[in-house]
Amino acid sequence: MLCPCGSQTDYSLCCQPLHLGVAHAETPKQLMASRYCAFVMDQADYLLATHHPDFRGDLTREELSESAQTTAWHCLQIVDATVTGDVGEVEFKAWYREDKRLQALHERSRFSREDGLWYYRDGEIQPSPTLPGRNDACLCGSGKKFKRCCG
Ligand SMILES: [Zn+2]
Ligand SMILES: [Zn+2]
């Protein structure tokens, strides 16, 4: 199965080793993709484990799992990713379908590295993105026109 993060790689060679804890994200971008993928695959333990404890608040496994299960995730677009030392930022659009319409969570997230491991800290919600035009390239990265693909 192709990995839901959009890497065009098999899940078993992409985000699954991270979800299983046998490998660790090497960059904030990789962590972001694996966390999106964990929402798609309902891997709440991974979401909790990669959320920095100082920023987790009283978020629970159950809440994460519910949000994972009740959202019809569609695809992930990473817009920008930067790293400076042990701090990183990733801007992304996580597309999902609601009432058959594509919508996106557009966020700029902050990450930090502690003892060699990257953690998600928090993020700032960005303005909702607009959909591509019917003849524009599809947002899923297929290279097809939007109207012939996810539109
Ligand atoms: Zn992946
Ligand atoms: Zn598409």
mmCIF file of C-alpha atoms and ligand atoms in Angstrom:
data_model
loop_
_atom_site.group_PDB
_atom_site.id
_atom_site.type_symbol
_atom_site.label_atom_id
_atom_site.label_comp_id
_atom_site.label_asym_id
_atom_site.label_seq_id
_atom_site.Cartn_x
_atom_site.Cartn_y
_atom_site.Cartn_z
ATOM 1 C CA MET A 1 0.000 0.000 0.000
ATOM 2 C CA LEU A 2 1.362 3.418 -0.954
ATOM 3 C CA CYS A 3 2.009 5.524 2.112
ATOM 4 C CA PRO A 4 -0.842 7.985 2.807
ATOM 5 C CA CYS A 5 1.705 10.767 3.397
ATOM 6 C CA GLY A 6 2.084 11.100 -0.374
ATOM 7 C CA SER A 7 5.711 9.995 -0.634
ATOM 8 C CA GLN A 8 4.905 7.485 -3.444
ATOM 9 C CA THR A 9 6.706 4.886 -1.309
ATOM 10 C CA ASP A 10 5.200 1.811 0.301
ATOM 11 C CA TYR A 11 3.869 2.404 3.822
ATOM 12 C CA SER A 12 6.098 -0.389 5.166
ATOM 13 C CA LEU A 13 9.192 1.494 3.927
ATOM 14 C CA CYS A 14 7.977 4.991 4.752
ATOM 15 C CA CYS A 15 5.953 5.985 7.836
ATOM 16 C CA GLN A 16 5.266 2.520 9.292
ATOM 17 C CA PRO A 17 8.756 2.070 10.829
ATOM 18 C CA LEU A 18 8.266 5.451 12.535
ATOM 19 C CA HIS A 19 4.784 4.486 13.762
ATOM 20 C CA LEU A 20 6.200 1.225 15.118
ATOM 21 C CA GLY A 21 9.071 3.052 16.835
ATOM 22 C CA VAL A 22 11.800 1.133 14.998
ATOM 23 C CA ALA A 23 12.965 4.339 13.268
ATOM 24 C CA HIS A 24 12.728 8.028 14.102
ATOM 25 C CA ALA A 25 11.990 11.071 11.978
ATOM 26 C CA GLU A 26 15.218 12.747 10.940
ATOM 27 C CA THR A 27 13.690 16.086 10.023
ATOM 28 C CA PRO A 28 10.640 18.144 11.062
ATOM 29 C CA LYS A 29 9.288 17.623 7.537
ATOM 30 C CA GLN A 30 9.477 13.844 7.931
ATOM 31 C CA LEU A 31 7.881 14.059 11.367
ATOM 32 C CA MET A 32 5.082 16.217 9.982
ATOM 33 C CA ALA A 33 4.398 13.751 7.163
ATOM 34 C CA SER A 34 4.440 10.805 9.570
ATOM 35 C CA ARG A 35 2.057 12.612 11.944
ATOM 36 C CA TYR A 36 -0.388 13.337 9.094
ATOM 37 C CA CYS A 37 -0.047 9.673 8.142
ATOM 38 C CA ALA A 38 -0.701 8.691 11.768
ATOM 39 C CA PHE A 39 -4.016 10.582 11.621
ATOM 40 C CA VAL A 40 -4.945 8.694 8.451
ATOM 41 C CA MET A 41 -3.957 5.344 9.982
ATOM 42 C CA ASP A 42 -5.390 6.130 13.441
ATOM 43 C CA GLN A 43 -2.055 5.766 15.225
ATOM 44 C CA ALA A 44 -2.949 7.828 18.279
ATOM 45 C CA ASP A 45 -0.068 6.516 20.390
ATOM 46 C CA TYR A 46 2.394 7.870 17.841
ATOM 47 C CA LEU A 47 0.622 11.233 17.733
ATOM 48 C CA LEU A 48 0.868 11.491 21.484
ATOM 49 C CA ALA A 49 4.476 10.285 21.639
ATOM 50 C CA THR A 50 5.654 12.841 19.063
ATOM 51 C CA HIS A 51 3.786 15.769 20.646
ATOM 52 C CA HIS A 52 6.181 17.632 22.946
ATOM 53 C CA PRO A 53 5.086 16.989 26.570
ATOM 54 C CA ASP A 54 5.301 20.712 27.426
ATOM 55 C CA PHE A 55 2.784 21.521 24.679
ATOM 56 C CA ARG A 56 0.496 18.508 24.891
ATOM 57 C CA GLY A 57 -1.764 19.940 27.566
ATOM 58 C CA ASP A 58 -4.387 17.381 28.544
ATOM 59 C CA LEU A 59 -4.751 15.991 25.044
ATOM 60 C CA THR A 60 -5.683 12.321 25.260
ATOM 61 C CA ARG A 61 -5.229 9.272 23.090
ATOM 62 C CA GLU A 62 -9.021 9.001 22.792
ATOM 63 C CA GLU A 63 -9.383 12.572 21.504
ATOM 64 C CA LEU A 64 -6.663 12.026 18.928
ATOM 65 C CA SER A 65 -8.169 8.746 17.856
ATOM 66 C CA GLU A 66 -11.618 10.280 17.508
ATOM 67 C CA SER A 67 -10.312 13.121 15.386
ATOM 68 C CA ALA A 68 -8.392 10.593 13.283
ATOM 69 C CA GLN A 69 -11.469 8.435 12.729
ATOM 70 C CA THR A 70 -14.030 11.149 12.081
ATOM 71 C CA THR A 71 -12.011 13.022 9.467
ATOM 72 C CA ALA A 72 -11.979 11.887 5.840
ATOM 73 C CA TRP A 73 -8.336 12.752 5.225
ATOM 74 C CA HIS A 74 -7.469 13.196 1.556
ATOM 75 C CA CYS A 75 -3.848 14.210 1.113
ATOM 76 C CA LEU A 76 -1.003 16.239 2.517
ATOM 77 C CA GLN A 77 0.765 19.144 0.851
ATOM 78 C CA ILE A 78 3.932 20.399 2.461
ATOM 79 C CA VAL A 79 4.366 24.021 1.482
ATOM 80 C CA ASP A 80 7.574 24.917 3.277
ATOM 81 C CA ALA A 81 9.997 23.337 5.746
ATOM 82 C CA THR A 82 12.923 24.949 7.517
ATOM 83 C CA VAL A 83 15.404 23.789 10.157
ATOM 84 C CA THR A 84 17.744 25.923 12.255
ATOM 85 C CA GLY A 85 19.730 23.810 14.689
ATOM 86 C CA ASP A 86 17.258 22.048 16.974
ATOM 87 C CA VAL A 87 14.240 24.084 15.904
ATOM 88 C CA GLY A 88 12.152 23.648 12.791
ATOM 89 C CA GLU A 89 9.010 24.914 11.109
ATOM 90 C CA VAL A 90 6.777 23.221 8.573
ATOM 91 C CA GLU A 91 3.921 24.846 6.711
ATOM 92 C CA PHE A 92 1.411 22.364 5.361
ATOM 93 C CA LYS A 93 -2.088 21.913 4.002
ATOM 94 C CA ALA A 94 -3.822 18.754 5.177
ATOM 95 C CA TRP A 95 -6.767 18.216 2.841
ATOM 96 C CA TYR A 96 -9.894 16.375 3.904
ATOM 97 C CA ARG A 97 -13.412 15.944 2.591
ATOM 98 C CA GLU A 98 -16.385 17.279 4.438
ATOM 99 C CA ASP A 99 -19.846 17.126 2.868
ATOM 100 C CA LYS A 100 -18.051 15.953 -0.304
ATOM 101 C CA ARG A 101 -16.108 19.203 -0.481
ATOM 102 C CA LEU A 102 -12.337 19.356 -0.191
ATOM 103 C CA GLN A 103 -11.152 21.567 2.610
ATOM 104 C CA ALA A 104 -7.779 21.966 4.246
ATOM 105 C CA LEU A 105 -6.230 22.539 7.587
ATOM 106 C CA HIS A 106 -3.512 25.063 6.717
ATOM 107 C CA GLU A 107 -1.004 25.408 9.510
ATOM 108 C CA ARG A 108 2.533 26.543 10.202
ATOM 109 C CA SER A 109 3.843 24.141 12.842
ATOM 110 C CA ARG A 110 6.832 24.431 15.134
ATOM 111 C CA PHE A 111 9.082 21.518 16.045
ATOM 112 C CA SER A 112 12.046 21.064 18.337
ATOM 113 C CA ARG A 113 14.664 18.385 18.821
ATOM 114 C CA GLU A 114 15.428 16.994 22.258
ATOM 115 C CA ASP A 115 17.956 14.218 22.876
ATOM 116 C CA GLY A 116 18.067 13.604 19.149
ATOM 117 C CA LEU A 117 14.296 13.223 18.664
ATOM 118 C CA TRP A 118 12.013 15.697 16.897
ATOM 119 C CA TYR A 119 8.747 16.736 18.545
ATOM 120 C CA TYR A 120 5.750 18.724 17.388
ATOM 121 C CA ARG A 121 5.269 21.765 19.634
ATOM 122 C CA ASP A 122 2.428 23.891 18.356
ATOM 123 C CA GLY A 123 1.221 25.630 15.245
ATOM 124 C CA GLU A 124 -0.445 28.703 13.883
ATOM 125 C CA ILE A 125 -3.506 28.263 11.720
ATOM 126 C CA GLN A 126 -3.127 30.002 8.359
ATOM 127 C CA PRO A 127 -5.889 31.295 6.060
ATOM 128 C CA SER A 128 -7.909 28.534 4.367
ATOM 129 C CA PRO A 129 -6.400 27.765 0.986
ATOM 130 C CA THR A 130 -8.450 27.960 -2.175
ATOM 131 C CA LEU A 131 -8.908 24.939 -4.414
ATOM 132 C CA PRO A 132 -6.983 24.714 -7.695
ATOM 133 C CA GLY A 133 -8.832 25.738 -10.846
ATOM 134 C CA ARG A 134 -10.435 22.895 -12.848
ATOM 135 C CA ASN A 135 -7.555 22.861 -15.350
ATOM 136 C CA ASP A 136 -4.786 23.471 -12.817
ATOM 137 C CA ALA A 137 -2.473 20.746 -11.517
ATOM 138 C CA CYS A 138 -4.160 18.661 -8.851
ATOM 139 C CA LEU A 139 -3.322 19.349 -5.226
ATOM 140 C CA CYS A 140 -2.524 15.675 -4.569
ATOM 141 C CA GLY A 141 0.648 15.832 -6.661
ATOM 142 C CA SER A 142 -0.545 13.332 -9.297
ATOM 143 C CA GLY A 143 0.379 15.695 -12.119
ATOM 144 C CA LYS A 144 -3.155 15.380 -13.544
ATOM 145 C CA LYS A 145 -5.606 18.227 -13.986
ATOM 146 C CA PHE A 146 -7.653 18.878 -10.885
ATOM 147 C CA LYS A 147 -10.977 18.206 -12.665
ATOM 148 C CA ARG A 148 -9.712 14.784 -13.828
ATOM 149 C CA CYS A 149 -8.320 13.797 -10.445
ATOM 150 C CA CYS A 150 -9.529 14.903 -7.009
ATOM 151 C CA GLY A 151 -11.827 17.755 -8.104
HETATM 152 ZN ZN ZN B 1 4.873 8.059 4.647
HETATM 153 ZN ZN ZN B 2 -5.585 14.571 -7.248
#
